[in-house]
Amino acid sequence: MSAACGAGAGGAVAVPESAAAPSQVRSRVSAWDITASRAFGRAATHIAPIEVGGVNSMLPIACAAEAGLPLVDGDAMGRTFPEAQMVLPGLIGVANTPMALADDKGNSIIVDAVSDHAAERIARAVCVELGCQISSADTVMRGDQLADGLVPATLTLAERLGAAVREARAAHTDPVLAARAMLSGTHLLTGKVIDVSRRTQGGFARGSARIEGIGEDAGRVLELGFQNEHLLATRDGETVATTPDLICVLDTGTGDPVTTEGLRYGLRVSVLAAPCDPRWTTPGGLALAGPRYFGYDVDHLPFRES
């Protein structure tokens, strides 16, 4: 058994426009075949999501259906991170190369790099050159590596989370509270977005947002820092949540997720924090995806329930 992980890569603002188009799905399937063949000399027998957030949690489902392959119920992050080396298989010695990159116009590139970081830099340059939207397949694992390399049952969790939010709406109860319970999360702030600063730089959507508290949080201000994903939350000048733990922004009325590209002035949101997979809080995990890696001058703040 061999499982190839894969996703779409690009700036968060660019990716949603046509990521699920049939041509994009076919390019991803082609990338998976190329990567597994280079790694093990044979085609992949299974497909695994590289992450369980945004469009990249859905594309592997479409690709598995197109390729007729089983889909692994798990992913390599247990959340979403913006860079290709930020995966748990790297902590057990699984390289993210060979990496196949392809676009929907028929261009494809195979990356063999000296390190996972080098592969990310090369892939990001290709991504920018091809319009900030490409398919990738990488991080090929043997069947006996999946338990140590993936976060299990995250697709099932995503399905249950969506069902809990839908059922809360139907029952006219609080969908945000339902999501919080499902994620074992904690409430950071409910408020209105009053400012968003966003720029596309180096293939990433980088920026910050300010949320002014309302209701029980009136008088408080939460600031978010992001790079494609929410990475740092500061409330009234005090750090309250950091990567690699999850910082989730939800529409207060519907419980729908609000991604970094969806933040806009006036939107009423509720911000939650939730614990990451514990492997991310090891020294190796923090070196890959802790706040200091992203340039924030703070250490990881261990998740605290409230």
XYZ file of C-alpha atoms in Angstrom:
306
model
C 0.000 0.000 0.000
C 1.175 3.514 -0.770
C -0.723 6.721 -0.076
C 0.067 10.061 -1.691
C -0.971 13.306 -0.067
C -1.954 16.243 -2.194
C -3.676 19.569 -2.432
C -4.040 22.789 -4.296
C -1.412 25.418 -3.605
C -1.620 29.165 -3.938
C -2.631 32.410 -2.362
C -5.876 32.018 -0.443
C -7.533 34.757 -2.477
C -6.749 33.070 -5.788
C -7.461 29.411 -5.088
C -11.287 29.304 -4.695
C -12.041 30.725 -8.159
C -11.755 27.452 -10.090
C -10.165 24.954 -7.721
C -12.928 22.371 -8.136
C -13.200 22.630 -11.928
C -12.951 19.257 -13.725
C -9.630 20.263 -15.315
C -8.188 21.016 -11.883
C -9.358 17.663 -10.511
C -7.766 15.835 -13.459
C -4.486 17.722 -12.986
C -4.407 16.678 -9.338
C -4.991 13.019 -10.198
C -2.148 13.220 -12.717
C 0.123 14.769 -10.079
C -0.672 11.959 -7.620
C 0.190 9.274 -10.196
C 3.488 10.945 -11.070
C 4.558 11.376 -7.446
C 3.826 7.820 -6.303
C 5.534 6.376 -9.360
C 8.681 8.402 -8.676
C 8.710 7.519 -4.974
C 7.918 3.797 -5.067
C 7.999 2.822 -8.724
C 4.266 2.165 -8.808
C 1.013 4.063 -8.748
C -0.569 5.140 -5.471
C -3.117 2.729 -4.031
C -4.767 5.335 -1.754
C -5.204 9.099 -1.576
C -4.897 11.104 1.642
C -5.704 14.780 2.227
C -2.664 16.860 3.098
C -4.844 18.997 5.395
C -8.406 19.186 6.690
C -9.246 22.829 6.107
C -10.615 24.924 3.284
C -10.853 23.636 -0.249
C -8.000 21.179 0.268
C -10.205 19.054 2.508
C -12.698 18.627 -0.344
C -10.460 18.213 -3.392
C -9.058 14.815 -2.346
C -12.631 13.511 -2.219
C -13.192 14.557 -5.828
C -9.800 13.209 -6.869
C -10.365 9.844 -5.180
C -13.683 9.567 -7.002
C -12.071 10.508 -10.327
C -9.192 8.056 -9.848
C -11.312 5.268 -8.349
C -9.021 5.000 -5.322
C -9.844 4.682 -1.609
C -9.630 7.877 0.432
C -7.838 7.710 3.790
C -9.877 9.132 6.699
C -7.119 11.312 8.097
C -4.763 14.085 7.056
C -1.177 15.214 7.526
C -1.877 18.287 9.688
C -5.133 18.003 11.638
C -5.772 21.584 10.541
C -4.376 23.807 7.774
C -0.928 25.337 7.385
C 0.328 27.464 4.503
C 3.659 25.795 3.663
C 4.456 22.393 2.180
C 6.941 21.300 4.851
C 4.424 21.848 7.670
C 3.222 18.255 7.853
C 3.415 15.633 10.589
C 4.990 12.960 8.336
C 8.098 15.137 8.310
C 8.480 14.461 12.035
C 8.896 10.729 11.321
C 11.346 11.230 8.469
C 8.975 11.173 5.479
C 10.131 13.685 2.855
C 7.692 15.827 0.903
C 9.571 15.037 -2.316
C 9.340 13.827 -4.954
C 6.663 16.454 -5.434
C 4.595 16.766 -8.584
C 3.180 20.163 -9.522
C 0.637 20.649 -12.292
C -1.761 23.274 -13.555
C -4.970 22.976 -15.555
C -3.200 23.979 -18.800
C -1.063 20.867 -18.934
C 2.157 22.208 -17.410
C 3.823 19.871 -14.909
C 7.043 19.870 -12.916
C 8.720 17.268 -10.707
C 10.577 18.659 -7.704
C 13.402 16.691 -6.096
C 14.934 18.887 -3.413
C 17.633 18.655 -0.752
C 15.143 19.445 2.031
C 11.447 19.925 2.651
C 12.019 23.680 3.078
C 13.791 23.841 -0.269
C 10.899 22.004 -1.909
C 8.469 24.572 -0.463
C 10.492 27.483 -1.859
C 10.720 25.914 -5.297
C 7.035 24.995 -5.354
C 6.026 28.477 -4.184
C 8.029 30.103 -6.995
C 6.362 27.812 -9.524
C 2.972 28.576 -7.990
C 3.472 32.335 -8.334
C 4.683 31.969 -11.928
C 1.613 29.897 -12.850
C -0.893 32.384 -11.455
C -1.023 31.367 -7.786
C -3.055 28.243 -8.458
C -1.548 24.806 -8.995
C -2.106 21.193 -8.012
C 0.450 19.360 -5.927
C 1.043 15.784 -4.830
C 3.747 14.924 -2.350
C 4.570 13.264 0.992
C 4.152 9.688 -0.222
C 3.872 7.160 2.618
C 3.788 3.403 2.949
C 0.779 1.888 4.625
C 2.742 1.152 7.796
C 3.605 4.854 8.146
C 0.064 6.217 8.099
C -0.708 5.772 11.797
C 2.356 7.761 12.853
C 2.190 10.272 10.005
C -1.472 11.268 9.878
C -4.072 12.665 12.261
C -6.778 9.979 12.202
C -10.488 10.356 11.453
C -10.372 14.047 10.577
C -12.724 13.690 7.606
C -15.214 12.032 9.936
C -14.740 14.901 12.395
C -15.358 17.435 9.631
C -18.563 15.640 8.642
C -19.777 15.565 12.238
C -18.869 19.200 12.758
C -20.892 20.255 9.726
C -23.835 18.166 10.889
C -23.699 19.698 14.377
C -23.797 23.222 12.950
C -26.662 22.394 10.575
C -28.672 20.752 13.341
C -28.154 23.728 15.648
C -29.478 26.069 12.972
C -32.493 23.856 12.371
C -33.215 23.764 16.106
C -32.693 27.547 16.391
C -29.905 27.062 18.912
C -26.399 28.518 18.816
C -24.355 27.033 15.927
C -21.143 28.588 17.251
C -21.636 26.849 20.582
C -22.216 23.572 18.725
C -18.947 24.012 16.822
C -17.097 24.914 20.007
C -18.318 21.750 21.737
C -17.376 19.547 18.783
C -13.840 21.001 18.674
C -13.329 21.087 22.456
C -12.602 24.745 21.927
C -12.702 27.939 23.933
C -14.302 31.315 23.223
C -11.980 34.252 22.525
C -14.333 37.030 21.429
C -17.593 37.811 19.647
C -17.648 41.066 17.770
C -17.581 43.078 14.566
C -14.676 43.241 12.130
C -13.531 46.868 12.117
C -10.331 46.664 10.071
C -8.599 44.216 7.715
C -5.147 44.646 6.210
C -4.417 42.031 3.556
C -1.793 41.662 0.842
C -0.694 38.876 -1.494
C 3.039 38.401 -1.083
C 5.242 35.539 -2.208
C 2.255 33.345 -3.022
C 0.592 33.906 0.380
C -2.251 36.064 1.644
C -0.675 37.853 4.617
C -2.199 40.401 6.946
C -4.061 41.233 10.127
C -7.568 42.014 11.317
C -9.135 43.851 14.255
C -12.420 42.768 15.817
C -14.322 44.988 18.222
C -16.270 43.145 20.887
C -20.043 43.310 21.150
C -22.525 42.037 23.743
C -20.672 40.451 26.654
C -17.378 41.301 24.932
C -18.154 45.004 24.484
C -15.116 47.184 25.139
C -12.622 44.478 24.166
C -10.593 44.248 20.948
C -9.149 41.106 19.375
C -6.368 41.316 16.786
C -5.629 38.448 14.414
C -2.457 37.803 12.426
C -2.601 35.496 9.426
C -0.678 33.939 6.545
C -3.361 32.156 4.533
C -4.489 30.807 7.945
C -5.150 32.501 11.274
C -1.934 32.196 13.305
C -2.029 34.604 16.254
C -4.788 36.103 18.409
C -4.170 39.014 20.782
C -6.956 40.327 23.011
C -6.562 43.740 24.633
C -2.813 43.498 24.102
C -2.449 40.001 25.581
C -1.702 36.937 23.478
C -4.553 34.459 23.917
C -3.932 31.884 21.179
C -1.082 30.965 18.847
C -0.259 28.543 16.078
C -0.066 25.538 15.978
C -3.333 25.536 17.953
C -6.357 26.361 15.830
C -7.826 29.864 15.680
C -11.283 29.605 14.119
C -13.349 32.569 12.980
C -17.058 31.797 12.531
C -20.009 33.803 11.344
C -21.863 34.513 14.581
C -25.306 33.969 13.083
C -24.705 30.883 10.964
C -21.617 29.180 12.367
C -20.072 29.164 8.886
C -16.270 29.420 8.844
C -14.758 32.755 7.851
C -11.413 32.285 6.136
C -8.730 34.945 5.946
C -9.912 36.018 2.501
C -13.513 36.184 3.773
C -12.823 38.723 6.518
C -14.404 42.082 5.715
C -15.488 45.217 7.519
C -18.735 44.957 9.439
C -18.922 41.170 9.554
C -20.186 39.793 12.883
C -17.930 36.966 13.936
C -17.151 34.694 16.860
C -13.544 33.630 17.363
C -12.672 30.279 18.942
C -9.413 28.565 19.811
C -9.089 24.778 19.703
C -6.242 22.388 20.511
C -3.991 21.058 17.788
C -2.697 17.501 17.547
C -0.197 17.156 20.436
C 2.633 16.271 18.044
C 2.638 19.889 16.895
C 3.604 21.093 20.371
C 6.789 19.005 20.486
C 10.066 20.856 19.789
C 10.072 19.517 16.228
C 6.471 20.539 15.631
C 6.987 24.048 16.998
C 10.106 24.485 14.862
C 7.961 23.771 11.801
C 4.826 25.755 12.634
C 5.187 27.670 15.896
C 4.628 31.437 16.065
C 8.319 32.296 15.845
C 8.627 30.504 12.506
C 6.103 32.979 11.103
C 7.972 35.973 12.503
C 5.873 36.628 15.610
C 7.964 37.546 18.647
C 6.078 35.256 21.035
C 6.412 31.655 22.150
C 3.655 29.114 21.702
C 0.919 29.629 24.277
C -0.354 26.237 25.443
C -4.065 25.835 24.804
C -6.233 26.722 27.805
C -9.872 25.746 28.159
C -12.265 28.246 29.694
